[in-house]
Amino acid sequence: MLRLSKLTDYATVILSFMAKDKAQVLAAMEIASMTGIAQPTVSKILKLLVNANVLISTRGAKGGYALARMPEEISVATVISALEGPIALTECSISHQGCEQASGCDIRGNWSLINQTIHNALESVTLADLIRPVALPEEVFIPVANIYR
Amino acid sequence: MLRLSKLTDYATVILSFMAKDKAQVLAAMEIASMTGIAQPTVSKILKLLVNANVLISTRGAKGGYALARMPEEISVATVISALEGPIALTECSISHQGCEQASGCDIRGNWSLINQTIHNALESVTLADLIRPVALPEEVFIPVANIYR
DNA sequence: ATTAAATAGGACTAAAATGGTCCTCAATTA
DNA sequence: TAATTGAGGACCATTTTAGTCCTATTTAAT
């Protein structure tokens, strides 16, 4: 489905919450209770975001997590790769190693163009964009079956 | 990793092969031996592509599969959704049903913009583009660890 | 100093998705 | 009628993902 993992989805919810909250430092437990996501899961996600330099953590009592920079400076691409690793549609996009043996492999080189396009799209959207309220048009409910045609 | 499934990857290889081959109709077994992909797997993929109206099948002796239309008319988006279902990064992109209870859900509406962008990117690339030989720059080998930064 | 509150790091388990194979039925040609 | 080929779906093994938990480390407050 070319879909994001659940954890990535949670991460955007958590980050959006943090970006909107005026408090600078929030403990994992606070975030968990505010977002309704289980605390161990929240902690797991926060750790990954710290490793990716999206968040800064403070240990010890009164510790917690804070955004490492302004929401405008945090792209969706960064968040996705923090949770899921590099954004690459095919294995070949990471490295062409060992692809030469497949008879159709020369074709796949063109995937890099597609990858680049998608990466650019995700890079251009920031956390600030995500929290900006959009007037969504009236929701139209479409049964999933219909989407498959 | 936001990556395509292996089957989708195979599908592009198979379709590229078919687009380049002058024969109009190819049996699953022929395709399997030419591409090096196991025959049962090839069959599975071909069936999915028929259901998505990307291929046309002919049963019986001398039967096989042929492209339903010109390579220029077959988008990568079509191929991906044939194999993996609708292209939607988040569940909410398919339907917002039941999202209202989450405190951060109003944020996710903006995902639809991202989805649209990516969908457009994939829609704009066709099978014809995939088989067009590209002069790929000298491959630079980057250890995966470095990509994670 | 000691205690309590937090994060860091990683092991572990259960559930879900994926990849891959196989079997039976239907259609077509020779 | 026999041989060839696709249709459809069941099935299983493997991998991935989600989620939890445990132990160590760090810091603040008393």
mmCIF file of C-alpha atoms (C1' of nucleotides) in Angstrom:
data_model
loop_
_atom_site.group_PDB
_atom_site.id
_atom_site.type_symbol
_atom_site.label_atom_id
_atom_site.label_comp_id
_atom_site.label_asym_id
_atom_site.label_seq_id
_atom_site.Cartn_x
_atom_site.Cartn_y
_atom_site.Cartn_z
ATOM 1 C CA MET A 1 0.000 0.000 0.000
ATOM 2 C CA LEU A 2 3.025 2.247 0.068
ATOM 3 C CA ARG A 3 1.957 3.242 3.492
ATOM 4 C CA LEU A 4 3.702 4.601 6.535
ATOM 5 C CA SER A 5 4.068 2.387 9.553
ATOM 6 C CA LYS A 6 1.829 2.950 12.527
ATOM 7 C CA LEU A 7 4.777 4.204 14.541
ATOM 8 C CA THR A 8 5.510 6.885 11.976
ATOM 9 C CA ASP A 9 1.915 7.929 12.085
ATOM 10 C CA TYR A 10 2.100 8.174 15.867
ATOM 11 C CA ALA A 11 5.311 10.158 15.566
ATOM 12 C CA THR A 12 3.605 12.849 13.533
ATOM 13 C CA VAL A 13 0.816 13.043 16.070
ATOM 14 C CA ILE A 14 3.296 13.336 18.922
ATOM 15 C CA LEU A 15 5.404 15.936 17.168
ATOM 16 C CA SER A 16 2.369 17.960 16.191
ATOM 17 C CA PHE A 17 1.244 17.899 19.771
ATOM 18 C CA MET A 18 4.654 19.027 20.969
ATOM 19 C CA ALA A 19 4.816 21.776 18.376
ATOM 20 C CA LYS A 20 1.483 23.172 19.475
ATOM 21 C CA ASP A 21 2.140 22.877 23.186
ATOM 22 C CA LYS A 22 3.677 25.918 24.769
ATOM 23 C CA ALA A 23 5.669 23.922 27.356
ATOM 24 C CA GLN A 24 9.248 23.491 26.272
ATOM 25 C CA VAL A 25 9.962 20.157 27.926
ATOM 26 C CA LEU A 26 7.495 17.309 28.178
ATOM 27 C CA ALA A 27 7.983 13.943 29.856
ATOM 28 C CA ALA A 28 7.124 10.783 27.962
ATOM 29 C CA MET A 29 4.320 10.057 30.351
ATOM 30 C CA GLU A 30 2.745 13.448 29.838
ATOM 31 C CA ILE A 31 2.834 12.973 26.094
ATOM 32 C CA ALA A 32 1.342 9.528 26.436
ATOM 33 C CA SER A 33 -1.604 10.714 28.474
ATOM 34 C CA MET A 34 -2.220 13.710 26.234
ATOM 35 C CA THR A 35 -2.171 11.773 22.976
ATOM 36 C CA GLY A 36 -3.722 8.555 24.218
ATOM 37 C CA ILE A 37 -0.851 6.447 22.915
ATOM 38 C CA ALA A 38 0.510 3.827 25.314
ATOM 39 C CA GLN A 39 3.473 5.063 27.311
ATOM 40 C CA PRO A 40 6.026 2.374 26.326
ATOM 41 C CA THR A 41 5.220 2.975 22.693
ATOM 42 C CA VAL A 42 5.560 6.706 23.119
ATOM 43 C CA SER A 43 8.955 6.220 24.744
ATOM 44 C CA LYS A 44 10.142 4.031 21.903
ATOM 45 C CA ILE A 45 9.183 6.655 19.364
ATOM 46 C CA LEU A 46 10.704 9.517 21.349
ATOM 47 C CA LYS A 47 14.012 7.667 21.570
ATOM 48 C CA LEU A 48 14.109 7.212 17.836
ATOM 49 C CA LEU A 49 13.386 10.882 17.317
ATOM 50 C CA VAL A 50 16.209 11.827 19.661
ATOM 51 C CA ASN A 51 18.611 9.626 17.712
ATOM 52 C CA ALA A 52 17.562 11.413 14.553
ATOM 53 C CA ASN A 53 18.182 14.788 16.184
ATOM 54 C CA VAL A 54 14.576 15.800 15.877
ATOM 55 C CA LEU A 55 14.164 15.972 19.627
ATOM 56 C CA ILE A 56 16.494 16.836 22.472
ATOM 57 C CA SER A 57 16.177 14.915 25.699
ATOM 58 C CA THR A 58 16.980 15.811 29.263
ATOM 59 C CA ARG A 59 17.509 13.018 31.723
ATOM 60 C CA GLY A 60 16.665 12.833 35.366
ATOM 61 C CA ALA A 61 13.860 14.320 37.400
ATOM 62 C CA LYS A 62 12.176 17.215 35.597
ATOM 63 C CA GLY A 63 13.637 15.811 32.428
ATOM 64 C CA GLY A 64 11.797 15.179 29.217
ATOM 65 C CA TYR A 65 11.820 15.930 25.540
ATOM 66 C CA ALA A 66 11.775 19.098 23.483
ATOM 67 C CA LEU A 67 11.887 19.890 19.791
ATOM 68 C CA ALA A 68 15.467 20.286 18.593
ATOM 69 C CA ARG A 69 14.487 23.152 16.308
ATOM 70 C CA MET A 70 11.548 25.143 15.002
ATOM 71 C CA PRO A 71 8.653 23.213 13.450
ATOM 72 C CA GLU A 72 9.421 24.959 10.165
ATOM 73 C CA GLU A 73 12.815 23.272 10.194
ATOM 74 C CA ILE A 74 11.553 19.736 10.689
ATOM 75 C CA SER A 75 10.543 18.067 7.457
ATOM 76 C CA VAL A 76 8.238 15.119 7.101
ATOM 77 C CA ALA A 77 11.031 13.325 5.266
ATOM 78 C CA THR A 78 13.206 13.622 8.344
ATOM 79 C CA VAL A 79 10.511 12.185 10.558
ATOM 80 C CA ILE A 80 9.864 9.283 8.240
ATOM 81 C CA SER A 81 13.498 8.317 7.952
ATOM 82 C CA ALA A 82 13.894 8.622 11.719
ATOM 83 C CA LEU A 83 11.279 5.938 12.177
ATOM 84 C CA GLU A 84 11.671 3.785 9.092
ATOM 85 C CA GLY A 85 15.156 4.320 7.814
ATOM 86 C CA PRO A 86 16.045 5.854 4.470
ATOM 87 C CA ILE A 87 13.241 6.678 2.088
ATOM 88 C CA ALA A 88 13.831 4.340 -0.823
ATOM 89 C CA LEU A 89 11.153 2.625 -2.819
ATOM 90 C CA THR A 90 13.382 -0.183 -4.022
ATOM 91 C CA GLU A 91 16.457 -1.833 -2.612
ATOM 92 C CA CYS A 92 18.347 -0.652 -5.657
ATOM 93 C CA SER A 93 17.786 2.924 -4.643
ATOM 94 C CA ILE A 94 20.039 2.406 -1.665
ATOM 95 C CA SER A 95 22.724 0.541 -3.559
ATOM 96 C CA HIS A 96 22.944 -1.102 -6.934
ATOM 97 C CA GLN A 97 25.215 -3.789 -5.519
ATOM 98 C CA GLY A 98 24.384 -7.164 -6.994
ATOM 99 C CA CYS A 99 21.699 -5.939 -9.341
ATOM 100 C CA GLU A 100 23.621 -6.537 -12.541
ATOM 101 C CA GLN A 101 22.756 -10.219 -12.730
ATOM 102 C CA ALA A 102 19.037 -9.676 -13.133
ATOM 103 C CA SER A 103 18.104 -9.370 -16.780
ATOM 104 C CA GLY A 104 15.717 -6.518 -16.156
ATOM 105 C CA CYS A 105 17.886 -4.600 -13.727
ATOM 106 C CA ASP A 106 19.041 -1.869 -16.074
ATOM 107 C CA ILE A 107 15.438 -0.780 -16.071
ATOM 108 C CA ARG A 108 15.410 -0.064 -12.418
ATOM 109 C CA GLY A 109 17.902 2.731 -12.654
ATOM 110 C CA ASN A 110 15.000 4.968 -13.517
ATOM 111 C CA TRP A 111 13.517 4.359 -10.127
ATOM 112 C CA SER A 112 16.000 6.806 -8.731
ATOM 113 C CA LEU A 113 14.154 9.584 -10.511
ATOM 114 C CA ILE A 114 10.924 8.572 -8.892
ATOM 115 C CA ASN A 115 12.601 8.257 -5.541
ATOM 116 C CA GLN A 116 14.032 11.705 -5.842
ATOM 117 C CA THR A 117 10.659 13.150 -6.708
ATOM 118 C CA ILE A 118 8.993 11.574 -3.738
ATOM 119 C CA HIS A 119 11.797 12.517 -1.440
ATOM 120 C CA ASN A 120 11.530 16.118 -2.558
ATOM 121 C CA ALA A 121 7.814 16.065 -1.932
ATOM 122 C CA LEU A 122 8.296 14.812 1.602
ATOM 123 C CA GLU A 123 11.180 17.176 2.223
ATOM 124 C CA SER A 124 9.088 20.169 1.267
ATOM 125 C CA VAL A 125 6.443 19.550 3.903
ATOM 126 C CA THR A 126 7.335 20.533 7.471
ATOM 127 C CA LEU A 127 5.874 20.021 10.887
ATOM 128 C CA ALA A 128 4.668 23.610 10.691
ATOM 129 C CA ASP A 129 2.595 22.696 7.649
ATOM 130 C CA LEU A 130 1.123 19.721 9.449
ATOM 131 C CA ILE A 131 -0.198 21.755 12.336
ATOM 132 C CA ARG A 132 -1.504 24.553 10.155
ATOM 133 C CA PRO A 133 -5.267 24.045 10.213
ATOM 134 C CA VAL A 134 -6.672 23.350 6.780
ATOM 135 C CA ALA A 135 -10.242 23.832 5.816
ATOM 136 C CA LEU A 136 -10.763 20.320 4.593
ATOM 137 C CA PRO A 137 -13.571 20.037 2.049
ATOM 138 C CA GLU A 138 -16.648 18.167 3.209
ATOM 139 C CA GLU A 139 -15.547 14.634 3.799
ATOM 140 C CA VAL A 140 -16.843 12.204 1.236
ATOM 141 C CA PHE A 141 -17.021 8.653 2.432
ATOM 142 C CA ILE A 142 -15.775 6.176 -0.128
ATOM 143 C CA PRO A 143 -16.010 2.468 0.667
ATOM 144 C CA VAL A 144 -12.556 0.969 0.471
ATOM 145 C CA ALA A 145 -13.765 -1.610 -2.020
ATOM 146 C CA ASN A 146 -14.490 1.149 -4.492
ATOM 147 C CA ILE A 147 -11.003 2.495 -4.304
ATOM 148 C CA TYR A 148 -9.715 -0.799 -5.588
ATOM 149 C CA ARG A 149 -12.110 -0.428 -8.508
ATOM 150 C CA MET B 1 11.341 2.475 4.784
ATOM 151 C CA LEU B 2 8.430 3.572 2.661
ATOM 152 C CA ARG B 3 9.403 0.894 0.248
ATOM 153 C CA LEU B 4 7.628 -1.053 -2.453
ATOM 154 C CA SER B 5 6.979 -4.727 -1.881
ATOM 155 C CA LYS B 6 9.137 -7.254 -3.646
ATOM 156 C CA LEU B 7 6.187 -8.302 -5.782
ATOM 157 C CA THR B 8 5.735 -4.759 -7.035
ATOM 158 C CA ASP B 9 9.391 -4.631 -7.886
ATOM 159 C CA TYR B 10 9.061 -7.867 -9.827
ATOM 160 C CA ALA B 11 6.002 -6.511 -11.576
ATOM 161 C CA THR B 12 7.956 -3.597 -12.977
ATOM 162 C CA VAL B 13 10.641 -5.943 -14.191
ATOM 163 C CA ILE B 14 8.079 -8.177 -15.850
ATOM 164 C CA LEU B 15 6.201 -5.306 -17.450
ATOM 165 C CA SER B 16 9.395 -3.724 -18.688
ATOM 166 C CA PHE B 17 10.371 -7.007 -20.233
ATOM 167 C CA MET B 18 7.010 -7.329 -21.904
ATOM 168 C CA ALA B 19 7.120 -3.783 -23.177
ATOM 169 C CA LYS B 20 10.494 -4.347 -24.776
ATOM 170 C CA ASP B 21 9.654 -7.727 -26.256
ATOM 171 C CA LYS B 22 8.237 -7.647 -29.730
ATOM 172 C CA ALA B 23 6.047 -10.743 -29.219
ATOM 173 C CA GLN B 24 2.489 -9.741 -28.470
ATOM 174 C CA VAL B 25 1.526 -12.667 -26.280
ATOM 175 C CA LEU B 26 3.770 -14.355 -23.746
ATOM 176 C CA ALA B 27 2.980 -17.321 -21.532
ATOM 177 C CA ALA B 28 3.687 -17.096 -17.823
ATOM 178 C CA MET B 29 6.334 -19.769 -18.160
ATOM 179 C CA GLU B 30 8.172 -17.873 -20.860
ATOM 180 C CA ILE B 31 8.214 -14.751 -18.753
ATOM 181 C CA ALA B 32 9.451 -16.727 -15.790
ATOM 182 C CA SER B 33 12.377 -18.197 -17.646
ATOM 183 C CA MET B 34 13.309 -14.897 -19.270
ATOM 184 C CA THR B 35 13.248 -12.875 -16.085
ATOM 185 C CA GLY B 36 14.554 -15.516 -13.718
ATOM 186 C CA ILE B 37 11.595 -15.109 -11.363
ATOM 187 C CA ALA B 38 9.965 -18.340 -10.171
ATOM 188 C CA GLN B 39 6.998 -19.348 -12.266
ATOM 189 C CA PRO B 40 4.336 -19.537 -9.527
ATOM 190 C CA THR B 41 5.327 -16.084 -8.398
ATOM 191 C CA VAL B 42 5.197 -14.759 -11.935
ATOM 192 C CA SER B 43 1.718 -16.183 -12.357
ATOM 193 C CA LYS B 44 0.528 -14.572 -9.179
ATOM 194 C CA ILE B 45 1.749 -11.193 -10.333
ATOM 195 C CA LEU B 46 0.324 -11.558 -13.827
ATOM 196 C CA LYS B 47 -3.089 -12.386 -12.434
ATOM 197 C CA LEU B 48 -3.058 -9.244 -10.313
ATOM 198 C CA LEU B 49 -2.090 -7.180 -13.333
ATOM 199 C CA VAL B 50 -4.951 -8.659 -15.334
ATOM 200 C CA ASN B 51 -7.402 -7.761 -12.603
ATOM 201 C CA ALA B 52 -6.107 -4.204 -12.702
ATOM 202 C CA ASN B 53 -6.587 -4.091 -16.466
ATOM 203 C CA VAL B 54 -2.915 -3.601 -17.090
ATOM 204 C CA LEU B 55 -2.637 -6.902 -18.936
ATOM 205 C CA ILE B 56 -5.007 -8.905 -21.084
ATOM 206 C CA SER B 57 -4.965 -12.669 -20.821
ATOM 207 C CA THR B 58 -5.834 -15.404 -23.277
ATOM 208 C CA ARG B 59 -6.601 -18.858 -21.945
ATOM 209 C CA GLY B 60 -5.903 -22.212 -23.437
ATOM 210 C CA ALA B 61 -3.130 -23.527 -25.618
ATOM 211 C CA LYS B 62 -1.188 -20.684 -27.256
ATOM 212 C CA GLY B 63 -2.604 -18.413 -24.625
ATOM 213 C CA GLY B 64 -0.697 -15.961 -22.518
ATOM 214 C CA TYR B 65 -0.523 -12.341 -21.506
ATOM 215 C CA ALA B 66 -0.203 -9.082 -23.399
ATOM 216 C CA LEU B 67 -0.135 -5.416 -22.413
ATOM 217 C CA ALA B 68 -3.614 -3.957 -22.361
ATOM 218 C CA ARG B 69 -2.366 -0.685 -23.839
ATOM 219 C CA MET B 70 0.733 1.189 -24.881
ATOM 220 C CA PRO B 71 3.563 1.500 -22.360
ATOM 221 C CA GLU B 72 3.048 5.273 -22.451
ATOM 222 C CA GLU B 73 -0.443 4.695 -21.093
ATOM 223 C CA ILE B 74 0.574 2.585 -18.129
ATOM 224 C CA SER B 75 1.600 4.636 -15.123
ATOM 225 C CA VAL B 76 3.724 3.480 -12.260
ATOM 226 C CA ALA B 77 0.915 4.489 -9.924
ATOM 227 C CA THR B 78 -1.364 2.022 -11.676
ATOM 228 C CA VAL B 79 1.142 -0.772 -11.302
ATOM 229 C CA ILE B 80 1.702 -0.065 -7.631
ATOM 230 C CA SER B 81 -1.970 0.000 -6.803
ATOM 231 C CA ALA B 82 -2.498 -3.177 -8.794
ATOM 232 C CA LEU B 83 -0.073 -4.982 -6.514
ATOM 233 C CA GLU B 84 -0.480 -3.186 -3.208
ATOM 234 C CA GLY B 85 -3.877 -1.574 -3.208
ATOM 235 C CA PRO B 86 -4.526 2.146 -3.093
ATOM 236 C CA ILE B 87 -1.570 4.457 -2.627
ATOM 237 C CA ALA B 88 -2.196 5.997 0.762
ATOM 238 C CA LEU B 89 0.426 6.832 3.306
ATOM 239 C CA THR B 90 -1.943 6.771 6.251
ATOM 240 C CA GLU B 91 -5.151 4.955 6.978
ATOM 241 C CA CYS B 92 -6.851 8.315 7.223
ATOM 242 C CA SER B 93 -6.103 9.001 3.596
ATOM 243 C CA ILE B 94 -8.467 6.239 2.604
ATOM 244 C CA SER B 95 -11.190 7.232 4.997
ATOM 245 C CA HIS B 96 -11.372 9.513 7.987
ATOM 246 C CA GLN B 97 -13.892 7.225 9.644
ATOM 247 C CA GLY B 98 -13.276 6.981 13.358
ATOM 248 C CA CYS B 99 -10.434 9.463 13.457
ATOM 249 C CA GLU B 100 -12.274 12.177 15.313
ATOM 250 C CA GLN B 101 -11.645 10.686 18.747
ATOM 251 C CA ALA B 102 -7.887 11.057 18.582
ATOM 252 C CA SER B 103 -6.787 14.345 20.048
ATOM 253 C CA GLY B 104 -4.236 14.915 17.306
ATOM 254 C CA CYS B 105 -6.338 13.772 14.408
ATOM 255 C CA ASP B 106 -7.247 17.141 12.973
ATOM 256 C CA ILE B 107 -3.576 17.404 12.132
ATOM 257 C CA ARG B 108 -3.638 14.447 9.853
ATOM 258 C CA GLY B 109 -5.944 16.063 7.378
ATOM 259 C CA ASN B 110 -2.866 17.667 5.898
ATOM 260 C CA TRP B 111 -1.534 14.259 4.955
ATOM 261 C CA SER B 112 -3.924 14.295 2.040
ATOM 262 C CA LEU B 113 -1.817 17.014 0.456
ATOM 263 C CA ILE B 114 1.287 14.895 0.738
ATOM 264 C CA ASN B 115 -0.549 11.882 -0.567
ATOM 265 C CA GLN B 116 -1.740 13.819 -3.555
ATOM 266 C CA THR B 117 1.751 15.020 -4.324
ATOM 267 C CA ILE B 118 3.198 11.559 -4.213
ATOM 268 C CA HIS B 119 0.359 10.124 -6.203
ATOM 269 C CA ASN B 120 0.915 12.724 -8.876
ATOM 270 C CA ALA B 121 4.599 11.908 -8.978
ATOM 271 C CA LEU B 122 3.890 8.236 -9.491
ATOM 272 C CA GLU B 123 1.132 8.939 -11.982
ATOM 273 C CA SER B 124 3.447 10.989 -14.136
ATOM 274 C CA VAL B 125 5.931 8.189 -14.690
ATOM 275 C CA THR B 126 4.962 5.537 -17.206
ATOM 276 C CA LEU B 127 6.231 2.154 -18.270
ATOM 277 C CA ALA B 128 7.690 3.866 -21.317
ATOM 278 C CA ASP B 129 9.823 6.008 -19.038
ATOM 279 C CA LEU B 130 11.017 2.985 -17.143
ATOM 280 C CA ILE B 131 12.354 1.237 -20.216
ATOM 281 C CA ARG B 132 13.948 4.357 -21.626
ATOM 282 C CA PRO B 133 17.656 3.811 -21.057
ATOM 283 C CA VAL B 134 19.153 6.427 -18.788
ATOM 284 C CA ALA B 135 22.812 7.248 -18.652
ATOM 285 C CA LEU B 136 23.179 6.680 -14.991
ATOM 286 C CA PRO B 137 26.120 8.553 -13.471
ATOM 287 C CA GLU B 138 28.990 6.425 -12.208
ATOM 288 C CA GLU B 139 27.622 4.511 -9.342
ATOM 289 C CA VAL B 140 28.901 5.669 -6.013
ATOM 290 C CA PHE B 141 28.784 3.038 -3.340
ATOM 291 C CA ILE B 142 27.495 4.386 -0.054
ATOM 292 C CA PRO B 143 27.434 2.082 2.958
ATOM 293 C CA VAL B 144 23.907 1.879 4.239
ATOM 294 C CA ALA B 145 25.035 2.968 7.690
ATOM 295 C CA ASN B 146 26.035 6.330 6.269
ATOM 296 C CA ILE B 147 22.630 6.932 4.846
ATOM 297 C CA TYR B 148 21.207 6.836 8.317
ATOM 298 C CA ARG B 149 23.711 9.557 9.195
ATOM 299 C "C1'" DA C 1 24.158 10.977 50.636
ATOM 300 C "C1'" DT C 2 19.877 9.258 49.433
ATOM 301 C "C1'" DT C 3 15.743 8.914 47.024
ATOM 302 C "C1'" DA C 4 12.709 9.715 43.312
ATOM 303 C "C1'" DA C 5 11.982 10.825 38.604
ATOM 304 C "C1'" DA C 6 13.293 10.469 34.127
ATOM 305 C "C1'" DT C 7 15.650 8.823 29.815
ATOM 306 C "C1'" DA C 8 18.917 5.110 27.277
ATOM 307 C "C1'" DG C 9 19.382 0.887 25.382
ATOM 308 C "C1'" DG C 10 18.174 -3.305 24.169
ATOM 309 C "C1'" DA C 11 15.787 -7.953 24.722
ATOM 310 C "C1'" DC C 12 11.684 -10.166 24.056
ATOM 311 C "C1'" DT C 13 6.910 -11.704 22.459
ATOM 312 C "C1'" DA C 14 2.709 -11.751 19.832
ATOM 313 C "C1'" DA C 15 0.409 -10.482 15.869
ATOM 314 C "C1'" DA C 16 0.193 -9.197 11.167
ATOM 315 C "C1'" DA C 17 1.907 -8.853 6.542
ATOM 316 C "C1'" DT C 18 4.529 -10.803 2.885
ATOM 317 C "C1'" DG C 19 6.485 -14.034 -0.175
ATOM 318 C "C1'" DG C 20 6.053 -18.036 -2.206
ATOM 319 C "C1'" DT C 21 3.976 -22.576 -3.499
ATOM 320 C "C1'" DC C 22 0.418 -25.607 -4.829
ATOM 321 C "C1'" DC C 23 -4.060 -27.537 -6.122
ATOM 322 C "C1'" DT C 24 -8.342 -27.710 -8.676
ATOM 323 C "C1'" DC C 25 -11.230 -25.770 -12.208
ATOM 324 C "C1'" DA C 26 -12.152 -23.554 -16.732
ATOM 325 C "C1'" DA C 27 -11.065 -22.404 -21.454
ATOM 326 C "C1'" DT C 28 -8.934 -22.948 -25.846
ATOM 327 C "C1'" DT C 29 -6.465 -25.139 -29.582
ATOM 328 C "C1'" DA C 30 -4.980 -28.943 -32.383
ATOM 329 C "C1'" DT D 1 -10.166 -35.861 -26.730
ATOM 330 C "C1'" DA D 2 -5.759 -34.518 -25.094
ATOM 331 C "C1'" DA D 3 -2.596 -30.990 -24.173
ATOM 332 C "C1'" DT D 4 -1.786 -26.382 -22.850
ATOM 333 C "C1'" DT D 5 -2.553 -22.434 -20.477
ATOM 334 C "C1'" DG D 6 -4.849 -19.063 -17.305
ATOM 335 C "C1'" DA D 7 -8.293 -18.261 -12.927
ATOM 336 C "C1'" DG D 8 -8.990 -18.470 -8.363
ATOM 337 C "C1'" DG D 9 -8.039 -19.375 -4.024
ATOM 338 C "C1'" DA D 10 -6.036 -22.073 -0.069
ATOM 339 C "C1'" DC D 11 -2.096 -22.644 2.417
ATOM 340 C "C1'" DC D 12 2.360 -22.256 4.963
ATOM 341 C "C1'" DA D 13 6.838 -20.301 6.264
ATOM 342 C "C1'" DT D 14 9.319 -16.324 6.980
ATOM 343 C "C1'" DT D 15 9.842 -11.679 8.003
ATOM 344 C "C1'" DT D 16 8.329 -7.413 9.753
ATOM 345 C "C1'" DT D 17 5.914 -4.691 12.940
ATOM 346 C "C1'" DA D 18 3.879 -3.318 17.193
ATOM 347 C "C1'" DG D 19 4.111 -3.315 21.638
ATOM 348 C "C1'" DT D 20 5.978 -4.384 26.310
ATOM 349 C "C1'" DC D 21 9.378 -4.785 29.773
ATOM 350 C "C1'" DC D 22 13.760 -4.876 32.224
ATOM 351 C "C1'" DT D 23 18.096 -2.902 33.746
ATOM 352 C "C1'" DA D 24 21.341 0.860 33.799
ATOM 353 C "C1'" DT D 25 22.270 5.802 33.933
ATOM 354 C "C1'" DT D 26 21.478 10.568 34.864
ATOM 355 C "C1'" DT D 27 19.656 14.491 37.396
ATOM 356 C "C1'" DA D 28 16.978 17.131 40.886
ATOM 357 C "C1'" DA D 29 15.305 17.600 45.337
ATOM 358 C "C1'" DT D 30 15.469 16.661 50.129
#
